[in-house]
PDB file of C-alpha atoms and ligand atoms in Angstrom:
ATOM      1  CA  MET Q  25      -0.100  -0.048  -0.148  1.00 53.00           C
ATOM      2  CA  THR Q  26       1.204   3.346  -0.770  1.00 56.00           C
ATOM      3  CA  THR Q  27       0.012   6.528   1.328  1.00 69.00           C
ATOM      4  CA  SER Q  28       0.678  10.028   0.069  1.00 85.00           C
ATOM      5  CA  PRO Q  29       3.619  12.016   1.651  1.00 91.00           C
ATOM      6  CA  PHE Q  30       2.582  14.882   3.961  1.00 96.00           C
ATOM      7  CA  VAL Q  31       3.304  18.101   1.731  1.00 98.00           C
ATOM      8  CA  ILE Q  32       2.914  21.460   3.349  1.00 98.00           C
ATOM      9  CA  PHE Q  33       2.402  24.890   1.186  1.00 98.00           C
ATOM     10  CA  GLY Q  34       4.356  27.645   2.718  1.00 97.00           C
ATOM     11  CA  TYR Q  35       2.961  31.352   1.363  1.00 97.00           C
ATOM     12  CA  GLY Q  36       4.557  33.035   4.143  1.00 97.00           C
ATOM     13  CA  SER Q  37       7.386  32.773   6.844  1.00 97.00           C
ATOM     14  CA  LEU Q  38       7.681  29.187   5.786  1.00 97.00           C
ATOM     15  CA  ILE Q  39       9.195  30.229   2.629  1.00 97.00           C
ATOM     16  CA  TRP Q  40      12.340  31.585   4.249  1.00 97.00           C
ATOM     17  CA  LYS Q  41      11.920  29.885   7.402  1.00 97.00           C
ATOM     18  CA  PRO Q  42      11.115  26.230   6.046  1.00 97.00           C
ATOM     19  CA  PRO Q  43       9.709  23.150   8.185  1.00 97.00           C
ATOM     20  CA  PRO Q  44      12.536  20.789   9.345  1.00 97.00           C
ATOM     21  CA  HIS Q  45      12.859  17.483   7.765  1.00 98.00           C
ATOM     22  CA  PHE Q  46      11.733  18.300   4.416  1.00 98.00           C
ATOM     23  CA  ALA Q  47      12.752  15.873   1.687  1.00 97.00           C
ATOM     24  CA  SER Q  48      12.320  18.218  -1.215  1.00 97.00           C
ATOM     25  CA  GLU Q  49      11.016  21.810  -2.027  1.00 97.00           C
ATOM     26  CA  VAL Q  50       8.634  22.480  -5.206  1.00 96.00           C
ATOM     27  CA  PRO Q  51       8.009  26.108  -6.063  1.00 95.00           C
ATOM     28  CA  GLY Q  52       4.555  26.546  -7.165  1.00 96.00           C
ATOM     29  CA  PHE Q  53       1.511  28.760  -7.132  1.00 96.00           C
ATOM     30  CA  ILE Q  54      -2.005  28.022  -6.098  1.00 96.00           C
ATOM     31  CA  LYS Q  55      -5.195  29.416  -7.968  1.00 94.00           C
ATOM     32  CA  GLY Q  56      -8.515  31.131  -6.747  1.00 92.00           C
ATOM     33  CA  TYR Q  57      -6.682  32.948  -3.824  1.00 93.00           C
ATOM     34  CA  VAL Q  58      -5.026  36.137  -2.882  1.00 92.00           C
ATOM     35  CA  ARG Q  59      -2.400  36.541  -0.277  1.00 95.00           C
ATOM     36  CA  ARG Q  60      -3.439  39.390   2.497  1.00 94.00           C
ATOM     37  CA  PHE Q  61      -2.189  40.679   5.434  1.00 96.00           C
ATOM     38  CA  ALA Q  62      -5.273  40.404   7.036  1.00 93.00           C
ATOM     39  CA  HIS Q  63      -4.365  37.709  10.233  1.00 95.00           C
ATOM     40  CA  ARG Q  64      -3.776  39.335  13.552  1.00 96.00           C
ATOM     41  CA  SER Q  65      -0.434  38.134  15.004  1.00 96.00           C
ATOM     42  CA  ARG Q  66       0.104  37.815  18.680  1.00 96.00           C
ATOM     43  CA  VAL Q  67       2.687  35.220  19.169  1.00 95.00           C
ATOM     44  CA  HIS Q  68       5.063  35.764  16.414  1.00 97.00           C
ATOM     45  CA  ARG Q  69       5.404  39.759  15.098  1.00 98.00           C
ATOM     46  CA  GLY Q  70       3.119  41.419  17.848  1.00 97.00           C
ATOM     47  CA  THR Q  71       1.964  40.690  21.031  1.00 97.00           C
ATOM     48  CA  PHE Q  72      -1.575  40.460  22.565  1.00 95.00           C
ATOM     49  CA  GLU Q  73      -1.422  43.740  23.376  1.00 96.00           C
ATOM     50  CA  ASN Q  74      -0.120  45.239  20.160  1.00 97.00           C
ATOM     51  CA  PRO Q  75      -0.873  42.459  17.525  1.00 97.00           C
ATOM     52  CA  GLY Q  76       0.981  42.462  14.091  1.00 98.00           C
ATOM     53  CA  ARG Q  77      -0.387  41.730  10.906  1.00 98.00           C
ATOM     54  CA  VAL Q  78       0.678  38.626   8.831  1.00 97.00           C
ATOM     55  CA  VAL Q  79      -0.582  36.705   5.701  1.00 97.00           C
ATOM     56  CA  THR Q  80      -3.334  34.425   5.237  1.00 94.00           C
ATOM     57  CA  LEU Q  81      -4.903  33.030   2.043  1.00 94.00           C
ATOM     58  CA  ILE Q  82      -8.507  34.342   1.091  1.00 91.00           C
ATOM     59  CA  HIS Q  83     -10.471  32.114  -1.367  1.00 89.00           C
ATOM     60  CA  LYS Q  84     -12.256  34.221  -4.248  1.00 88.00           C
ATOM     61  CA  GLU Q  85     -15.640  33.026  -3.069  1.00 86.00           C
ATOM     62  CA  ASP Q  86     -14.975  34.583   0.703  1.00 85.00           C
ATOM     63  CA  TRP Q  87     -13.385  37.842  -0.800  1.00 85.00           C
ATOM     64  CA  ASP Q  88     -16.670  38.078  -3.179  1.00 83.00           C
ATOM     65  CA  ASN Q  89     -18.833  37.725   0.409  1.00 81.00           C
ATOM     66  CA  PHE Q  90     -16.899  40.363   2.364  1.00 75.00           C
ATOM     67  CA  SER Q  91     -15.589  42.753  -0.174  1.00 71.00           C
ATOM     68  CA  LYS Q  92     -18.352  43.815  -2.544  1.00 68.00           C
ATOM     69  CA  LEU Q  93     -16.683  47.055  -3.641  1.00 69.00           C
ATOM     70  CA  ASP Q  94     -13.364  45.957  -4.045  1.00 77.00           C
ATOM     71  CA  PRO Q  95     -13.315  43.434  -7.061  1.00 82.00           C
ATOM     72  CA  PHE Q  96     -11.230  39.945  -6.694  1.00 87.00           C
ATOM     73  CA  PRO Q  97      -7.439  41.085  -8.057  1.00 88.00           C
ATOM     74  CA  GLU Q  98      -7.677  38.344 -10.585  1.00 87.00           C
ATOM     75  CA  ASP Q  99      -4.386  38.899 -11.735  1.00 88.00           C
ATOM     76  CA  ASP Q 100      -2.551  38.295  -8.406  1.00 91.00           C
ATOM     77  CA  VAL Q 101      -0.544  35.113  -8.219  1.00 93.00           C
ATOM     78  CA  VAL Q 102       0.118  33.493  -4.844  1.00 96.00           C
ATOM     79  CA  TRP Q 103       3.568  31.628  -5.340  1.00 96.00           C
ATOM     80  CA  GLY Q 104       5.222  29.683  -2.273  1.00 97.00           C
ATOM     81  CA  VAL Q 105       6.909  26.634  -1.749  1.00 97.00           C
ATOM     82  CA  ALA Q 106       5.426  22.885  -1.294  1.00 98.00           C
ATOM     83  CA  PHE Q 107       7.801  21.342   1.255  1.00 98.00           C
ATOM     84  CA  VAL Q 108       7.621  17.208   1.101  1.00 98.00           C
ATOM     85  CA  ILE Q 109       8.150  15.934   4.463  1.00 98.00           C
ATOM     86  CA  ASP Q 110      10.445  12.935   4.835  1.00 97.00           C
ATOM     87  CA  PRO Q 111       7.804  10.280   6.155  1.00 96.00           C
ATOM     88  CA  LEU Q 112       9.705   9.197   9.015  1.00 97.00           C
ATOM     89  CA  PHE Q 113       9.396  12.767  10.817  1.00 97.00           C
ATOM     90  CA  GLU Q 114       5.673  13.185   9.592  1.00 97.00           C
ATOM     91  CA  THR Q 115       4.177  13.051  13.144  1.00 97.00           C
ATOM     92  CA  GLU Q 116       6.978  15.507  14.479  1.00 97.00           C
ATOM     93  CA  VAL Q 117       6.770  17.945  12.000  1.00 97.00           C
ATOM     94  CA  ARG Q 118       3.014  18.059  11.805  1.00 97.00           C
ATOM     95  CA  ALA Q 119       3.162  18.744  15.841  1.00 97.00           C
ATOM     96  CA  GLU Q 120       5.693  21.429  15.402  1.00 97.00           C
ATOM     97  CA  LEU Q 121       3.695  23.051  12.612  1.00 97.00           C
ATOM     98  CA  ASP Q 122       0.450  22.885  14.784  1.00 95.00           C
ATOM     99  CA  TYR Q 123       2.305  24.696  17.463  1.00 95.00           C
ATOM    100  CA  ARG Q 124       4.125  27.224  15.166  1.00 95.00           C
ATOM    101  CA  GLU Q 125       0.459  28.227  13.693  1.00 92.00           C
ATOM    102  CA  ARG Q 126      -1.262  27.720  16.745  1.00 90.00           C
ATOM    103  CA  ASP Q 127      -2.618  31.640  17.043  1.00 88.00           C
ATOM    104  CA  GLY Q 128      -5.869  31.024  14.945  1.00 80.00           C
ATOM    105  CA  TYR Q 129      -5.043  29.164  11.716  1.00 87.00           C
ATOM    106  CA  ASN Q 130      -6.751  25.973  10.677  1.00 88.00           C
ATOM    107  CA  LYS Q 131      -5.552  23.789   8.141  1.00 93.00           C
ATOM    108  CA  GLN Q 132      -7.015  23.174   4.656  1.00 93.00           C
ATOM    109  CA  THR Q 133      -5.824  21.749   1.266  1.00 95.00           C
ATOM    110  CA  VAL Q 134      -4.849  23.432  -2.016  1.00 96.00           C
ATOM    111  CA  ASP Q 135      -3.566  22.141  -5.281  1.00 97.00           C
ATOM    112  CA  ILE Q 136       0.152  23.380  -6.303  1.00 97.00           C
ATOM    113  CA  TYR Q 137       0.446  24.370  -9.873  1.00 96.00           C
ATOM    114  CA  SER Q 138       3.606  24.855 -11.934  1.00 94.00           C
ATOM    115  CA  ILE Q 139       4.077  25.610 -15.692  1.00 90.00           C
ATOM    116  CA  GLU Q 140       5.709  23.127 -17.588  1.00 88.00           C
ATOM    117  CA  ASN Q 141       6.641  23.561 -21.327  1.00 91.00           C
ATOM    118  CA  GLY Q 142       4.278  26.629 -21.246  1.00 90.00           C
ATOM    119  CA  VAL Q 143       1.380  24.642 -20.008  1.00 92.00           C
ATOM    120  CA  GLU Q 144      -0.047  25.102 -16.108  1.00 93.00           C
ATOM    121  CA  LYS Q 145      -0.413  22.029 -14.455  1.00 96.00           C
ATOM    122  CA  VAL Q 146      -1.186  20.446 -10.857  1.00 97.00           C
ATOM    123  CA  VAL Q 147       2.137  19.130  -9.750  1.00 96.00           C
ATOM    124  CA  ILE Q 148       1.149  18.421  -6.059  1.00 96.00           C
ATOM    125  CA  PRO Q 149      -2.502  17.825  -5.162  1.00 96.00           C
ATOM    126  CA  ASP Q 150      -4.132  18.324  -1.755  1.00 95.00           C
ATOM    127  CA  ALA Q 151      -1.016  20.050   0.095  1.00 97.00           C
ATOM    128  CA  ILE Q 152      -1.926  21.249   3.388  1.00 96.00           C
ATOM    129  CA  CYS Q 153      -1.519  24.929   4.410  1.00 95.00           C
ATOM    130  CA  TYR Q 154      -2.455  26.848   7.310  1.00 94.00           C
ATOM    131  CA  VAL Q 155      -4.885  29.723   6.775  1.00 92.00           C
ATOM    132  CA  SER Q 156      -7.236  31.969   8.857  1.00 85.00           C
ATOM    133  CA  LYS Q 157     -10.416  32.151   7.407  1.00 82.00           C
ATOM    134  CA  ARG Q 158     -13.469  34.604   7.866  1.00 81.00           C
ATOM    135  CA  ASP Q 159     -15.295  33.388  10.672  1.00 83.00           C
ATOM    136  CA  ASN Q 160     -11.686  32.886  12.529  1.00 86.00           C
ATOM    137  CA  PRO Q 161     -11.473  35.722  15.508  1.00 87.00           C
ATOM    138  CA  SER Q 162      -7.906  36.246  14.010  1.00 90.00           C
ATOM    139  CA  PHE Q 163      -9.088  37.224  11.054  1.00 91.00           C
ATOM    140  CA  VAL Q 164      -9.032  40.750  10.587  1.00 91.00           C
ATOM    141  CA  GLY Q 165     -10.642  41.322   6.854  1.00 86.00           C
ATOM    142  CA  SER Q 166      -9.935  44.177   4.706  1.00 85.00           C
ATOM    143  CA  GLU Q 167      -7.994  47.283   6.352  1.00 90.00           C
ATOM    144  CA  PRO Q 168      -6.779  50.109   4.497  1.00 92.00           C
ATOM    145  CA  LEU Q 169      -3.203  49.820   3.130  1.00 94.00           C
ATOM    146  CA  ASP Q 170      -1.739  52.745   5.203  1.00 96.00           C
ATOM    147  CA  VAL Q 171      -3.363  51.316   8.629  1.00 96.00           C
ATOM    148  CA  ILE Q 172      -1.947  48.014   7.869  1.00 97.00           C
ATOM    149  CA  ALA Q 173       1.577  49.584   6.978  1.00 98.00           C
ATOM    150  CA  GLN Q 174       1.438  51.734  10.284  1.00 97.00           C
ATOM    151  CA  ARG Q 175       0.795  48.967  12.342  1.00 98.00           C
ATOM    152  CA  ILE Q 176       3.488  46.425  10.597  1.00 98.00           C
ATOM    153  CA  LEU Q 177       6.091  49.291  11.025  1.00 97.00           C
ATOM    154  CA  ARG Q 178       5.336  49.295  14.899  1.00 97.00           C
ATOM    155  CA  SER Q 179       4.971  45.745  15.698  1.00 98.00           C
ATOM    156  CA  VAL Q 180       7.308  43.538  17.169  1.00 98.00           C
ATOM    157  CA  GLY Q 181       6.983  39.981  18.604  1.00 98.00           C
ATOM    158  CA  PRO Q 182       8.907  36.881  19.913  1.00 97.00           C
ATOM    159  CA  SER Q 183       9.790  36.165  16.412  1.00 97.00           C
ATOM    160  CA  GLY Q 184      11.106  39.576  15.407  1.00 98.00           C
ATOM    161  CA  ARG Q 185       9.846  42.765  13.988  1.00 98.00           C
ATOM    162  CA  ASN Q 186       6.841  42.662  11.831  1.00 98.00           C
ATOM    163  CA  LYS Q 187       8.484  44.897   9.011  1.00 98.00           C
ATOM    164  CA  ASP Q 188      11.300  42.399   8.856  1.00 98.00           C
ATOM    165  CA  TYR Q 189       8.729  39.397   8.253  1.00 98.00           C
ATOM    166  CA  LEU Q 190       7.316  41.678   5.437  1.00 98.00           C
ATOM    167  CA  TYR Q 191      10.757  42.618   3.800  1.00 98.00           C
ATOM    168  CA  HIS Q 192      11.375  38.964   3.706  1.00 97.00           C
ATOM    169  CA  LEU Q 193       8.488  37.689   2.213  1.00 98.00           C
ATOM    170  CA  ALA Q 194       8.525  40.049  -0.784  1.00 97.00           C
ATOM    171  CA  ASP Q 195      12.257  39.351  -1.246  1.00 96.00           C
ATOM    172  CA  SER Q 196      11.611  35.546  -1.170  1.00 96.00           C
ATOM    173  CA  VAL Q 197       8.543  35.888  -3.427  1.00 96.00           C
ATOM    174  CA  ARG Q 198      10.581  38.040  -5.894  1.00 95.00           C
ATOM    175  CA  LYS Q 199      13.410  35.296  -5.924  1.00 94.00           C
ATOM    176  CA  LEU Q 200      10.854  32.363  -6.126  1.00 93.00           C
ATOM    177  CA  ALA Q 201       8.766  33.875  -9.097  1.00 88.00           C
ATOM    178  CA  PRO Q 202      10.722  36.872 -10.359  1.00 81.00           C
ATOM    179  CA  ALA Q 203       7.471  37.733 -12.811  1.00 78.00           C
ATOM    180  CA  SER Q 204       5.037  37.171 -10.043  1.00 81.00           C
ATOM    181  CA  TYR Q 205       2.220  39.675  -9.632  1.00 88.00           C
ATOM    182  CA  ASP Q 206       1.047  40.135  -5.852  1.00 93.00           C
ATOM    183  CA  SER Q 207      -0.258  43.702  -5.893  1.00 92.00           C
ATOM    184  CA  HIS Q 208      -1.232  43.789  -2.265  1.00 93.00           C
ATOM    185  CA  LEU Q 209       2.487  42.355  -0.942  1.00 96.00           C
ATOM    186  CA  PHE Q 210       4.266  44.634  -2.888  1.00 96.00           C
ATOM    187  CA  ALA Q 211       2.250  47.868  -2.449  1.00 96.00           C
ATOM    188  CA  LEU Q 212       2.542  47.319   1.211  1.00 97.00           C
ATOM    189  CA  GLU Q 213       6.086  46.421   0.856  1.00 98.00           C
ATOM    190  CA  ALA Q 214       6.817  49.864  -0.833  1.00 98.00           C
ATOM    191  CA  ARG Q 215       4.413  51.726   1.757  1.00 98.00           C
ATOM    192  CA  VAL Q 216       6.337  50.465   4.882  1.00 98.00           C
ATOM    193  CA  ARG Q 217       9.931  51.198   3.490  1.00 98.00           C
ATOM    194  CA  GLU Q 218       8.690  54.632   2.312  1.00 97.00           C
ATOM    195  CA  LEU Q 219       7.640  55.139   5.961  1.00 96.00           C
ATOM    196  CA  ASP Q 220      10.619  53.432   7.655  1.00 95.00           C
ATOM    197  CA  GLU Q 221      12.891  55.849   5.595  1.00 92.00           C
ATOM    198  CA  LEU Q 222      11.229  58.835   6.729  1.00 89.00           C
ATOM    199  CA  GLU Q 223      11.405  57.843  10.243  1.00 85.00           C
ATOM    200  CA  GLU Q 224      15.275  57.366   9.857  1.00 77.00           C
ATOM    201  CA  ILE Q 225      15.503  61.041   8.647  1.00 69.00           C
TER     202      ILE Q 225
HETATM  203  C1  SIN N 321       4.487  31.887  11.340  1.00 69.50           C
HETATM  204  O1  SIN N 321       5.057  30.601  11.105  1.00 69.50           O
HETATM  205  O2  SIN N 321       3.261  31.935  11.374  1.00 69.50           O
HETATM  206  C2  SIN N 321       5.147  32.869  11.795  1.00 69.50           C
HETATM  207  C3  SIN N 321       6.581  32.956  12.273  1.00 69.50           C
HETATM  208  C4  SIN N 321       7.308  34.306  12.067  1.00 69.50           C
HETATM  209  O3  SIN N 321       6.872  35.264  11.838  1.00 69.50           O
HETATM  210  O4  SIN N 321       8.565  33.948  11.897  1.00 69.50           O
END
């Protein structure tokens, strides 16, 4: 009997801080979702008193339900990395990830796509990813870009400065897929870098 390997799709900090014991890593993208800084971070990039903002995935259907005035950004593509975990360590890695993502994330599955010979195809079906959905108390929904930027600039938590999370993510996504389009991520990065420079003057 063959069993499917445990595959975790990283679209946030997992891209540059991967899980332990991965046997291979496969860059790819998912369809029908956008990546948004819409999750309140209280144990990594902020605190309970001053939560930061980190990313979650929002499915098109959810987006259409909560954001009637703001059309789904069809051109955005969520690139990330699928980590195939060594089966010998699956139980340990699952427990470690559940702990790491304990602050309000739930697990769901996504298909990972890649482009081969100019054709899009699913390279890994049903990879696990951690998301915070609309009904999750840590999901903050759609906030104005400047509000998120100010919060990211000022938040710090046990895993470090919130702005470093944003800068790492933007750099990692650029390296993964130089032509990728992620309007929210890059607009936020530009705004936070601008505010950051102003503070240094
Ligand atoms: C996470 O894994 O959700 C956050 C880790 C980090 O902020 O570095």
